[in-house]
Amino acid sequence: MKRWWLRPLVRFVAALVLPVAVPFLCVLLLWALPGDPASIICPPESCSGTEELARRWNLDAGPGHYFWSWISGVAQGEWGNSWRLMTGMGVRALVEESVPNTLMLLGLAFIPVVVGSLVAALELVNERVDPALQVIGAVPGILLALLAAAWQTLTFGPDGERMAGLLLGAAVLGLADGVFSGAVLGTRSLFGSERRQRYVGVAVLRGERIIENTLPNVAPAFIGQLRARGVQLLSGAVVIEVVLRIDGVGDLLWQATLVQDFGLVMPVVTAFALFSSALLLVQAVAEIGVALLVRRSPRVPLGGAA
Amino acid sequence: MSGRWPAAAVALVCALALMVLVVAAPEHLSAIDQGRAAQGALQMPPFGADGRGRPRWEYAAQGASVVALPALAAGLLVSAFSVLGGVVRAMGLERVDPMIQAAGEIVGALPRMVVILVVALVLPREWRGLMPLALTWALLSAPGAMDEAAAVAERLGGARFVEALRAHGYSAPRIFLVHIVGYNLRPVLVRQGAEVMSQVVFLEIALSYLAASRQDPSFTHSDSLVSWADILYLGYQALAFREPYGHAVVLGLGLLALVTVFASAVGRAARAR
């Protein structure tokens, strides 16, 4: 590809746009559906004073006005208040309290993914374990989470224990829904197909190590796989946090959705978009780094000396 | 021996079992009968009773009826998108292809469960159900499926493959429907469709379980229905609080295994020879 910088640039731009685009799309979606937004959030048959609530929630002047006032508030550090879950409470405090737990959960869950990928890249995973990996990968997260929650209740009582919950959650998140097995099998397949390339055989004949030759070429795809696992972990975190009672942003999103607290959902969704943006940025930076490294290699003169 | 026929037989058996459950699903659960509360599978065959004496098979059947149509619709939608991805690559549409890839990058960057919850939040109450969520899930899965189908079309030779068949005098429907979709994309379409079907079932279970565990109404079905998540919740109570619902664990695991085996067997049966 001649313009090697195009793909990282697209990721970079997407990373910048995503935290604004995602809440904007949420607002558009709310207005695009039939019925006015206030009636969706608070149906007149079960909720009195819908018009007054629409004014209070800033839903009475269209999607543009709502989004602009929300985003300008966020830019000034004013994230608004919870509409229903904890009525009147500032959502910034709720989100800031939850983010560290989610980050810790994701960080711990990423450990088996990275270890599995590295082990697979170094060709230390025998094909005989594939059936076991496929079985582990087929187990849905909700089932493992349920078993983990039952064990947690039996061991630590109904209130659980924070660190145990985090470790269990990370183990479930990292193993279930094909996250771990996908990382191992995907990485092995990636490196395996590259290893069969002719230049690798030549490098081996020259006495060079395989991984040193294959890594620069597969690195972008490898990083892309890791990012995909990261997004998968983000998605799975919602279920794991609720089942294992981890006070993270996923749990907050679930509770806010149940009570239709749009004021709280907006910043939580933005937090998830920021996580995704961070992953996109990491991938873009890694791709640029790899591309520069590859281009730094000495060029072989074509056609010999004149 | 590719193992396609045994896989097809397994898929057929699983599909029949699921269809029997859907067809047998009662509109309402049986009346409460405390005299039969928490009876085991031997006392009240085939799956025992819940804490109010209602047969557990009704849970399994109603749960199957909740997921059947939305899962099927989501599977078909993803397969349709796969066809589109493969055909666009085979036709060599140079302007459309990058746009699809860019859209795929953006959609792929979004955590699916977060999008599902946002959709569940903004849906009007009268629209609530599994179908819109299942279709959303299918849309979120579509870029990956299109990408895989496009890669298959690329390996075929893309536009050159189509040109070669045209040179042989084949008509456009025969080239695209028979050779590209039928012979070459079929394994991808069927596997992706089956995988998304099983994912929609697990999505329903997850959403309903989260609601049931906090005694909240589910996004995916009306309060008068029960889903497989209710069986798993009884199973959780049996495991965590030693309540007498041990057979619910077995039934819940069996239903999950049925769906997983079905998806896996369908994918294996549709593999290329």
Coordinates of C-alpha atoms in Angstrom, one line a residue:
Chain A
M1 CA 0.0 0.0 0.0
K2 CA 1.6 3.3 -1.1
R3 CA -0.1 5.5 1.4
W4 CA 0.7 3.6 4.5
W5 CA -0.4 6.5 6.7
L6 CA -4.0 6.4 5.4
R7 CA -5.3 3.6 7.6
P8 CA -3.8 5.0 10.9
L9 CA -5.1 8.4 9.9
V10 CA -8.6 7.0 9.5
R11 CA -8.3 5.4 13.0
F12 CA -7.0 8.6 14.5
V13 CA -9.8 10.7 13.1
A14 CA -12.4 8.0 14.2
A15 CA -10.9 8.1 17.7
L16 CA -11.3 11.8 17.8
V17 CA -14.9 11.7 16.4
L18 CA -16.2 8.8 18.4
P19 CA -16.7 10.4 21.8
V20 CA -18.8 13.2 20.2
A21 CA -20.5 11.1 17.5
V22 CA -21.8 8.4 19.9
P23 CA -23.8 10.7 22.2
F24 CA -24.9 12.7 19.2
L25 CA -26.3 9.4 17.6
C26 CA -28.0 8.6 20.9
V27 CA -29.8 12.0 20.8
L28 CA -30.7 11.5 17.2
L29 CA -32.0 8.1 17.8
L30 CA -34.2 9.4 20.7
W31 CA -35.7 12.0 18.4
A32 CA -35.9 9.8 15.3
L33 CA -38.3 7.3 16.9
P34 CA -42.1 8.0 16.8
G35 CA -43.5 10.0 19.7
D36 CA -41.7 12.9 21.4
P37 CA -38.7 12.1 23.6
A38 CA -40.2 13.2 26.8
S39 CA -43.1 10.8 26.2
I40 CA -40.7 7.9 25.5
I41 CA -38.7 8.6 28.7
C42 CA -41.8 9.3 30.7
P43 CA -45.0 7.9 29.1
P44 CA -48.1 10.1 29.9
E45 CA -50.1 7.0 31.0
S46 CA -47.7 6.2 33.8
C47 CA -46.1 9.6 34.4
S48 CA -47.8 13.0 35.0
G49 CA -46.5 16.4 34.0
T50 CA -44.6 15.2 30.9
E51 CA -44.4 18.8 29.4
E52 CA -42.9 20.1 32.6
L53 CA -40.4 17.3 32.7
A54 CA -39.5 17.9 29.0
R55 CA -38.7 21.5 30.0
R56 CA -36.7 20.4 33.0
W57 CA -34.8 17.8 31.1
N58 CA -34.1 20.2 28.2
L59 CA -36.0 18.0 25.7
D60 CA -38.5 20.6 24.5
A61 CA -36.3 22.5 22.0
G62 CA -35.2 19.8 19.5
P63 CA -32.2 17.4 19.3
G64 CA -29.7 20.2 18.2
H65 CA -30.5 22.3 21.2
Y66 CA -30.4 19.4 23.6
F67 CA -27.1 18.0 22.2
W68 CA -25.4 21.4 22.0
S69 CA -26.3 22.4 25.6
W70 CA -25.2 19.0 26.8
I71 CA -21.8 19.0 25.0
S72 CA -21.1 22.6 26.0
G73 CA -21.9 21.7 29.6
V74 CA -19.5 18.7 29.4
A75 CA -16.8 20.9 27.9
Q76 CA -17.1 23.2 31.0
G77 CA -17.0 20.3 33.4
E78 CA -20.8 20.4 34.0
W79 CA -22.1 16.9 33.1
G80 CA -25.6 17.5 34.4
N81 CA -27.7 15.5 36.9
S82 CA -29.2 12.1 37.1
W83 CA -32.9 12.2 36.1
R84 CA -34.1 9.2 37.9
L85 CA -31.6 6.7 39.3
M86 CA -30.3 9.2 41.9
T87 CA -32.5 12.2 41.1
G88 CA -30.6 15.5 41.2
M89 CA -27.2 14.0 41.9
G90 CA -24.4 15.1 39.6
V91 CA -23.5 12.3 37.1
R92 CA -19.9 13.3 37.0
A93 CA -19.3 12.0 40.5
L94 CA -21.1 8.7 39.7
V95 CA -19.1 8.2 36.5
E96 CA -15.8 9.1 38.1
E97 CA -16.5 6.7 41.0
S98 CA -17.2 3.9 38.6
V99 CA -14.5 4.3 36.0
P100 CA -11.6 2.9 38.1
N101 CA -13.4 -0.3 38.8
T102 CA -14.1 -0.9 35.2
L103 CA -10.6 0.0 34.2
M104 CA -9.3 -2.5 36.8
L105 CA -11.7 -5.2 35.6
L106 CA -10.7 -4.6 31.9
G107 CA -7.0 -4.5 32.8
L108 CA -7.1 -7.8 34.7
A109 CA -9.2 -9.4 32.0
F110 CA -6.7 -8.4 29.3
I111 CA -3.9 -10.3 31.0
P112 CA -5.0 -13.8 29.9
V113 CA -5.7 -12.4 26.4
V114 CA -2.2 -10.9 26.0
V115 CA -0.5 -13.9 27.6
G116 CA -2.5 -16.3 25.3
S117 CA -1.6 -14.2 22.3
L118 CA 2.1 -14.1 23.1
V119 CA 2.2 -17.8 23.8
A120 CA 0.5 -18.5 20.5
A121 CA 2.8 -16.1 18.6
L122 CA 5.8 -18.0 20.0
E123 CA 4.2 -21.2 18.7
L124 CA 4.0 -22.7 22.2
V125 CA 0.4 -23.8 21.8
N126 CA 0.0 -27.3 20.5
E127 CA -2.9 -28.0 18.1
R128 CA -4.1 -30.8 20.3
V129 CA -5.5 -28.3 22.8
D130 CA -7.6 -26.7 20.1
P131 CA -10.8 -28.7 20.9
A132 CA -10.5 -27.6 24.6
L133 CA -10.0 -24.0 23.5
Q134 CA -13.0 -24.2 21.2
V135 CA -15.2 -25.6 24.1
I136 CA -14.0 -22.8 26.4
G137 CA -14.7 -20.3 23.7
A138 CA -18.2 -21.6 23.2
V139 CA -19.3 -21.0 26.8
P140 CA -21.4 -17.8 27.0
G141 CA -20.3 -15.2 29.5
I142 CA -23.6 -15.1 31.3
L143 CA -23.2 -18.8 32.3
L144 CA -19.7 -18.4 33.6
A145 CA -20.7 -15.2 35.4
L146 CA -23.6 -17.0 37.0
L147 CA -21.4 -19.8 38.3
A148 CA -18.8 -17.3 39.5
A149 CA -21.5 -15.3 41.3
A150 CA -22.8 -18.4 43.0
W151 CA -19.3 -19.4 44.1
Q152 CA -18.8 -15.8 45.4
T153 CA -22.0 -15.9 47.3
L154 CA -21.2 -19.2 48.9
T155 CA -17.7 -18.2 49.8
F156 CA -18.1 -14.5 50.8
G157 CA -21.8 -14.2 51.6
P158 CA -24.5 -12.3 49.7
D159 CA -22.6 -9.0 49.8
G160 CA -19.5 -10.5 48.2
E161 CA -16.0 -9.2 48.4
R162 CA -14.8 -6.4 46.1
M163 CA -11.4 -7.8 45.1
A164 CA -12.7 -11.3 44.8
G165 CA -15.5 -10.0 42.6
L166 CA -13.0 -8.1 40.4
L167 CA -10.7 -11.2 40.0
L168 CA -13.6 -13.5 39.3
G169 CA -15.1 -11.0 36.9
A170 CA -11.8 -10.6 35.1
A171 CA -11.4 -14.4 34.8
V172 CA -14.9 -14.8 33.4
L173 CA -14.5 -11.8 31.1
G174 CA -11.2 -13.0 29.8
L175 CA -12.2 -16.6 29.2
A176 CA -15.9 -16.6 28.1
D177 CA -17.5 -15.7 24.8
G178 CA -14.4 -16.8 22.8
V179 CA -12.2 -14.0 24.0
F180 CA -9.3 -16.1 25.2
S181 CA -9.7 -18.9 22.6
G182 CA -10.1 -16.3 19.8
A183 CA -6.9 -14.6 20.9
V184 CA -4.9 -17.8 21.0
L185 CA -6.3 -19.4 17.8
G186 CA -6.4 -16.1 15.9
T187 CA -2.8 -15.2 16.7
R188 CA -1.5 -18.7 15.9
S189 CA -3.3 -18.7 12.6
L190 CA -2.0 -15.2 11.8
F191 CA 1.6 -16.1 12.6
G192 CA 1.3 -19.5 11.1
S193 CA 0.2 -18.3 7.7
E194 CA 3.0 -15.7 7.7
R195 CA 5.5 -18.3 8.6
R196 CA 4.7 -20.2 5.5
Q197 CA 5.8 -17.3 3.3
R198 CA 8.9 -17.8 1.2
Y199 CA 10.9 -15.0 2.7
V200 CA 10.7 -16.7 6.1
G201 CA 12.2 -19.8 4.7
V202 CA 15.1 -17.8 3.2
A203 CA 15.6 -16.0 6.5
V204 CA 15.8 -19.4 8.3
L205 CA 18.4 -20.5 5.8
R206 CA 20.4 -17.4 6.6
G207 CA 20.3 -18.4 10.3
E208 CA 17.8 -15.7 11.4
R209 CA 15.0 -16.1 13.9
I210 CA 11.5 -16.5 12.5
I211 CA 9.8 -14.2 14.9
E212 CA 12.1 -11.3 14.0
N213 CA 11.1 -11.6 10.4
T214 CA 7.4 -12.2 10.7
L215 CA 6.6 -9.8 13.6
P216 CA 7.0 -6.5 11.6
N217 CA 4.7 -7.8 8.9
V218 CA 2.0 -9.2 11.1
A219 CA 2.1 -6.5 13.8
P220 CA -0.7 -4.3 12.4
A221 CA -3.0 -7.3 12.1
F222 CA -1.9 -8.6 15.5
I223 CA -2.6 -5.2 17.1
G224 CA -6.0 -5.1 15.3
Q225 CA -6.9 -8.5 16.8
L226 CA -5.9 -7.2 20.3
R227 CA -8.1 -4.2 19.8
A228 CA -11.0 -6.3 18.7
R229 CA -10.6 -8.3 21.9
G230 CA -10.5 -5.1 23.9
V231 CA -13.9 -4.0 22.4
Q232 CA -15.3 -7.5 23.1
L233 CA -14.2 -7.1 26.7
L234 CA -15.8 -3.7 26.9
S235 CA -19.1 -5.1 25.7
G236 CA -18.9 -8.1 28.0
A237 CA -18.1 -5.9 31.0
V238 CA -21.7 -4.7 31.3
V239 CA -23.0 -8.2 32.0
I240 CA -20.1 -9.2 34.2
E241 CA -20.4 -6.1 36.4
V242 CA -24.1 -6.5 36.9
V243 CA -24.0 -10.2 37.7
L244 CA -20.9 -10.0 40.0
R245 CA -22.0 -6.6 41.5
I246 CA -19.0 -4.7 40.5
D247 CA -19.6 -0.9 40.7
G248 CA -18.3 0.0 37.3
V249 CA -19.7 2.0 34.4
G250 CA -21.3 -1.1 32.9
D251 CA -23.4 -1.6 36.0
L252 CA -24.2 2.1 36.0
L253 CA -25.3 1.9 32.4
W254 CA -27.6 -1.1 33.2
Q255 CA -29.2 0.6 36.1
A256 CA -29.7 3.9 34.2
T257 CA -31.2 2.0 31.2
L258 CA -33.7 0.2 33.5
V259 CA -35.0 3.4 34.9
Q260 CA -34.6 5.3 31.5
D261 CA -32.3 7.8 33.1
F262 CA -31.1 9.4 29.8
G263 CA -29.2 12.1 31.7
L264 CA -27.0 9.4 33.2
V265 CA -26.8 7.2 30.1
M266 CA -25.3 10.0 28.0
P267 CA -22.1 10.4 30.0
V268 CA -21.8 6.7 30.6
V269 CA -22.0 6.0 26.9
T270 CA -19.5 8.7 26.3
A271 CA -17.2 7.0 28.8
F272 CA -17.5 3.8 26.8
A273 CA -16.8 5.7 23.6
L274 CA -13.7 7.2 25.2
F275 CA -12.5 3.6 26.0
S276 CA -13.0 2.6 22.4
S277 CA -11.3 5.8 21.2
A278 CA -8.3 5.0 23.4
L279 CA -8.1 1.5 21.8
L280 CA -8.3 3.0 18.3
L281 CA -5.5 5.5 19.2
V282 CA -3.3 2.8 20.5
Q283 CA -3.8 0.8 17.3
A284 CA -3.1 3.9 15.2
V285 CA 0.1 4.8 17.1
A286 CA 1.3 1.2 16.9
E287 CA 0.7 1.0 13.2
I288 CA 2.6 4.2 12.6
G289 CA 5.5 2.9 14.8
V290 CA 5.6 -0.4 12.9
A291 CA 5.4 1.4 9.5
L292 CA 8.3 3.8 10.4
L293 CA 10.4 0.8 11.7
V294 CA 9.9 -1.1 8.5
R295 CA 10.7 1.9 6.4
R296 CA 13.9 2.6 8.4
S297 CA 15.4 -0.7 7.1
P298 CA 18.1 -0.3 4.5
R299 CA 16.9 -0.4 0.9
V300 CA 18.2 -3.0 -1.4
P301 CA 19.4 -1.3 -4.6
L302 CA 17.6 -2.6 -7.6
G303 CA 19.5 -3.4 -10.8
G304 CA 22.9 -3.4 -9.2
A305 CA 25.5 -0.6 -9.3
A306 CA 25.7 1.5 -12.4
Chain B
M1 CA -14.5 -37.8 5.3
S2 CA -15.4 -34.2 6.0
G3 CA -17.9 -35.0 8.8
R4 CA -20.5 -32.8 7.1
W5 CA -23.3 -35.4 7.1
P6 CA -23.0 -36.3 10.8
A7 CA -23.0 -32.5 11.6
A8 CA -26.1 -32.0 9.4
A9 CA -27.8 -34.8 11.3
V10 CA -26.9 -33.3 14.7
A11 CA -28.1 -29.8 13.5
L12 CA -31.3 -31.3 12.3
V13 CA -32.0 -33.1 15.7
C14 CA -31.2 -29.9 17.6
A15 CA -33.4 -27.8 15.2
L16 CA -36.3 -30.3 15.7
A17 CA -35.9 -30.2 19.5
L18 CA -36.1 -26.4 19.4
M19 CA -39.0 -26.5 17.1
V20 CA -40.9 -28.9 19.3
L21 CA -40.4 -26.5 22.2
V22 CA -41.6 -23.5 20.2
V23 CA -44.7 -25.3 19.0
A24 CA -45.5 -26.8 22.4
A25 CA -45.1 -23.4 24.2
P26 CA -48.2 -22.6 26.2
E27 CA -49.6 -19.1 26.0
H28 CA -49.7 -18.9 29.8
L29 CA -47.9 -20.9 32.5
S30 CA -50.0 -23.5 34.4
A31 CA -51.9 -22.5 37.5
I32 CA -49.9 -22.4 40.8
D33 CA -50.0 -25.7 42.7
Q34 CA -48.0 -25.4 45.9
G35 CA -48.5 -29.1 46.5
R36 CA -46.0 -29.8 43.7
A37 CA -43.6 -27.0 44.5
A38 CA -39.9 -27.7 43.6
Q39 CA -40.7 -31.3 42.7
G40 CA -37.8 -33.1 40.9
A41 CA -37.7 -34.5 37.4
L42 CA -38.8 -37.9 38.5
Q43 CA -41.9 -36.7 40.4
M44 CA -42.9 -34.3 37.6
P45 CA -41.3 -35.4 34.3
P46 CA -39.6 -34.3 32.3
F47 CA -37.9 -31.3 34.0
G48 CA -39.6 -31.0 37.4
A49 CA -41.5 -28.0 38.8
D50 CA -40.6 -24.5 40.0
G51 CA -41.2 -23.1 43.5
R52 CA -44.9 -22.7 42.8
G53 CA -45.5 -26.1 41.4
R54 CA -45.6 -25.1 37.7
P55 CA -43.9 -27.5 35.3
R56 CA -40.4 -26.5 34.3
W57 CA -40.9 -27.7 30.7
E58 CA -43.3 -24.7 30.2
Y59 CA -40.4 -22.4 31.0
A60 CA -38.2 -24.1 28.4
A61 CA -41.0 -24.0 25.8
Q62 CA -41.9 -20.3 26.4
G63 CA -38.2 -19.4 26.5
A64 CA -37.8 -21.1 23.1
S65 CA -40.8 -19.2 21.7
V66 CA -39.3 -15.8 22.9
V67 CA -36.1 -16.3 21.1
A68 CA -37.0 -18.3 18.0
L69 CA -38.2 -15.6 15.5
P70 CA -35.9 -12.8 16.5
A71 CA -32.9 -15.2 16.4
L72 CA -33.9 -16.4 13.0
A73 CA -34.5 -12.9 11.7
A74 CA -31.1 -11.8 13.0
G75 CA -29.4 -14.8 11.4
L76 CA -31.0 -14.1 8.0
L77 CA -30.1 -10.4 8.2
V78 CA -26.5 -11.2 8.8
S79 CA -26.4 -13.7 6.0
A80 CA -27.9 -11.1 3.7
F81 CA -25.2 -8.6 4.6
S82 CA -22.6 -11.3 4.0
V83 CA -24.0 -11.8 0.5
L84 CA -23.8 -8.1 -0.1
G85 CA -20.2 -7.9 1.2
G86 CA -19.1 -10.9 -1.0
V87 CA -20.9 -9.7 -4.1
V88 CA -19.6 -6.1 -3.8
R89 CA -16.0 -7.5 -3.7
A90 CA -16.7 -9.9 -6.5
M91 CA -18.1 -7.1 -8.7
G92 CA -15.0 -5.0 -8.0
L93 CA -17.0 -1.9 -7.0
E94 CA -14.0 0.3 -6.1
R95 CA -16.0 3.2 -4.6
V96 CA -18.4 1.1 -2.5
D97 CA -15.9 -1.3 -1.1
P98 CA -13.8 1.3 0.9
M99 CA -17.0 2.9 2.2
I100 CA -18.2 -0.5 3.5
Q101 CA -14.8 -1.0 5.1
A102 CA -14.8 2.4 6.8
A103 CA -18.4 1.9 8.1
G104 CA -17.3 -1.5 9.4
E105 CA -14.3 0.1 11.2
I106 CA -16.6 2.6 13.0
V107 CA -19.4 0.1 13.8
G108 CA -16.8 -2.4 15.0
A109 CA -15.3 0.1 17.4
L110 CA -18.6 0.3 19.4
P111 CA -19.1 -2.2 22.3
R112 CA -22.2 -4.1 21.2
M113 CA -23.9 -4.5 24.6
V114 CA -23.7 -0.7 25.1
V115 CA -25.4 -0.1 21.8
I116 CA -28.1 -2.7 22.7
L117 CA -28.8 -1.0 26.0
V118 CA -29.1 2.4 24.3
V119 CA -31.5 1.0 21.8
A120 CA -33.5 -0.6 24.7
L121 CA -33.5 2.7 26.4
V122 CA -34.9 4.8 23.6
L123 CA -37.4 2.3 22.3
P124 CA -41.0 3.3 23.0
R125 CA -42.7 0.9 25.4
E126 CA -45.0 -0.5 22.8
W127 CA -42.0 -1.5 20.6
R128 CA -40.2 -3.3 23.4
G129 CA -39.3 -6.9 22.7
L130 CA -36.4 -9.0 21.5
M131 CA -36.9 -8.4 17.8
P132 CA -35.5 -4.8 17.6
L133 CA -32.6 -5.7 19.8
A134 CA -31.9 -8.8 17.8
L135 CA -31.9 -6.8 14.5
T136 CA -29.6 -4.2 16.1
W137 CA -27.2 -7.0 17.1
A138 CA -27.3 -8.4 13.6
L139 CA -26.5 -4.9 12.2
L140 CA -23.5 -4.7 14.6
S141 CA -22.3 -8.1 13.6
A142 CA -22.8 -7.4 9.9
P143 CA -19.4 -5.7 9.2
G144 CA -17.4 -8.7 10.4
A145 CA -19.6 -11.0 8.4
M146 CA -19.3 -8.8 5.3
D147 CA -15.5 -8.6 5.7
E148 CA -15.2 -12.4 5.9
A149 CA -17.4 -12.9 2.9
A150 CA -15.5 -10.3 1.0
A151 CA -12.2 -12.1 1.8
V152 CA -13.6 -15.3 0.4
A153 CA -14.7 -13.5 -2.8
E154 CA -11.2 -11.9 -3.0
R155 CA -9.5 -15.3 -2.7
L156 CA -11.7 -16.5 -5.6
G157 CA -10.2 -13.7 -7.8
G158 CA -12.8 -11.0 -7.3
A159 CA -13.9 -9.3 -10.5
R160 CA -11.6 -11.5 -12.6
F161 CA -13.5 -14.6 -11.5
V162 CA -16.8 -13.0 -12.6
E163 CA -15.2 -12.0 -15.9
A164 CA -13.9 -15.5 -16.5
L165 CA -17.4 -17.0 -15.9
R166 CA -18.9 -14.4 -18.2
A167 CA -16.4 -15.4 -20.9
H168 CA -17.8 -19.0 -20.5
G169 CA -21.2 -17.6 -21.3
Y170 CA -22.8 -17.9 -17.9
S171 CA -25.7 -15.5 -17.1
A172 CA -25.3 -13.0 -14.2
P173 CA -27.8 -14.8 -11.9
R174 CA -26.0 -18.1 -12.4
I175 CA -22.6 -16.5 -11.7
F176 CA -23.7 -14.6 -8.6
L177 CA -26.4 -16.8 -7.1
V178 CA -25.0 -20.2 -8.0
H179 CA -21.2 -19.9 -8.2
I180 CA -20.4 -17.1 -5.9
V181 CA -23.2 -17.3 -3.3
G182 CA -24.1 -20.9 -3.5
Y183 CA -20.8 -22.6 -4.0
N184 CA -18.3 -20.3 -2.4
L185 CA -20.0 -17.9 0.1
R186 CA -22.4 -20.6 1.4
P187 CA -20.1 -21.8 4.3
V188 CA -19.5 -18.3 5.5
L189 CA -23.2 -17.2 5.2
V190 CA -24.5 -20.2 7.0
R191 CA -21.9 -20.2 9.8
Q192 CA -22.2 -16.4 10.4
G193 CA -26.0 -16.7 10.4
A194 CA -26.0 -19.6 12.8
E195 CA -23.5 -17.9 15.1
V196 CA -25.5 -14.7 15.3
M197 CA -28.6 -16.8 16.0
S198 CA -26.9 -18.3 19.0
Q199 CA -25.6 -14.9 20.1
V200 CA -29.1 -13.5 20.0
V201 CA -30.3 -16.4 22.2
F202 CA -27.4 -15.6 24.7
L203 CA -28.2 -11.9 24.5
E204 CA -31.8 -12.6 25.5
I205 CA -30.7 -14.8 28.3
A206 CA -28.2 -12.2 29.5
L207 CA -30.6 -9.3 29.4
S208 CA -33.5 -11.3 31.0
Y209 CA -31.1 -12.7 33.6
L210 CA -29.9 -9.3 34.6
A211 CA -33.5 -8.1 34.9
A212 CA -34.6 -11.2 36.8
S213 CA -31.7 -11.0 39.3
R214 CA -32.9 -7.5 40.3
Q215 CA -36.6 -8.3 40.1
D216 CA -37.0 -5.8 37.2
P217 CA -39.1 -6.2 34.0
S218 CA -37.2 -7.6 31.0
F219 CA -36.6 -5.6 27.8
T220 CA -37.0 -8.7 25.7
H221 CA -40.5 -10.1 26.5
S222 CA -43.7 -9.2 28.3
D223 CA -44.1 -9.9 32.0
S224 CA -46.6 -12.7 31.3
L225 CA -43.9 -14.8 29.6
V226 CA -40.8 -16.5 31.1
S227 CA -37.5 -17.0 29.4
W228 CA -34.6 -19.4 29.7
A229 CA -33.0 -16.8 32.0
D230 CA -35.6 -17.6 34.6
I231 CA -34.4 -21.2 34.6
L232 CA -30.8 -20.1 35.0
Y233 CA -31.8 -17.8 37.8
L234 CA -33.4 -20.7 39.6
G235 CA -30.2 -22.6 39.0
Y236 CA -28.2 -19.7 40.5
Q237 CA -30.4 -19.9 43.6
A238 CA -29.8 -23.6 43.8
L239 CA -26.1 -23.2 43.6
A240 CA -25.7 -20.1 45.8
F241 CA -28.4 -20.6 48.4
R242 CA -28.8 -24.4 48.3
E243 CA -32.4 -24.0 47.3
P244 CA -34.1 -27.2 45.9
Y245 CA -33.8 -26.3 42.2
G246 CA -30.8 -28.4 41.2
H247 CA -32.6 -29.8 38.2
A248 CA -33.0 -26.2 36.9
V249 CA -29.2 -26.1 36.6
V250 CA -29.2 -29.2 34.5
L251 CA -32.1 -27.9 32.3
G252 CA -30.5 -24.5 31.8
L253 CA -27.2 -26.0 30.9
G254 CA -28.9 -28.4 28.6
L255 CA -30.7 -25.6 26.7
L256 CA -27.5 -23.6 26.4
A257 CA -25.7 -26.7 25.1
L258 CA -28.5 -27.4 22.6
V259 CA -28.1 -23.9 21.1
T260 CA -24.3 -24.0 21.1
V261 CA -24.3 -27.5 19.5
F262 CA -26.9 -26.4 16.9
A263 CA -24.9 -23.3 15.8
S264 CA -21.7 -25.3 15.7
A265 CA -23.2 -28.2 13.8
V266 CA -24.9 -25.9 11.2
G267 CA -21.6 -24.2 10.6
R268 CA -19.8 -27.5 10.2
A269 CA -22.5 -29.0 8.0
A270 CA -22.3 -26.1 5.6
R271 CA -18.5 -26.3 5.2
A272 CA -17.1 -26.5 1.7
R273 CA -16.2 -30.0 0.5

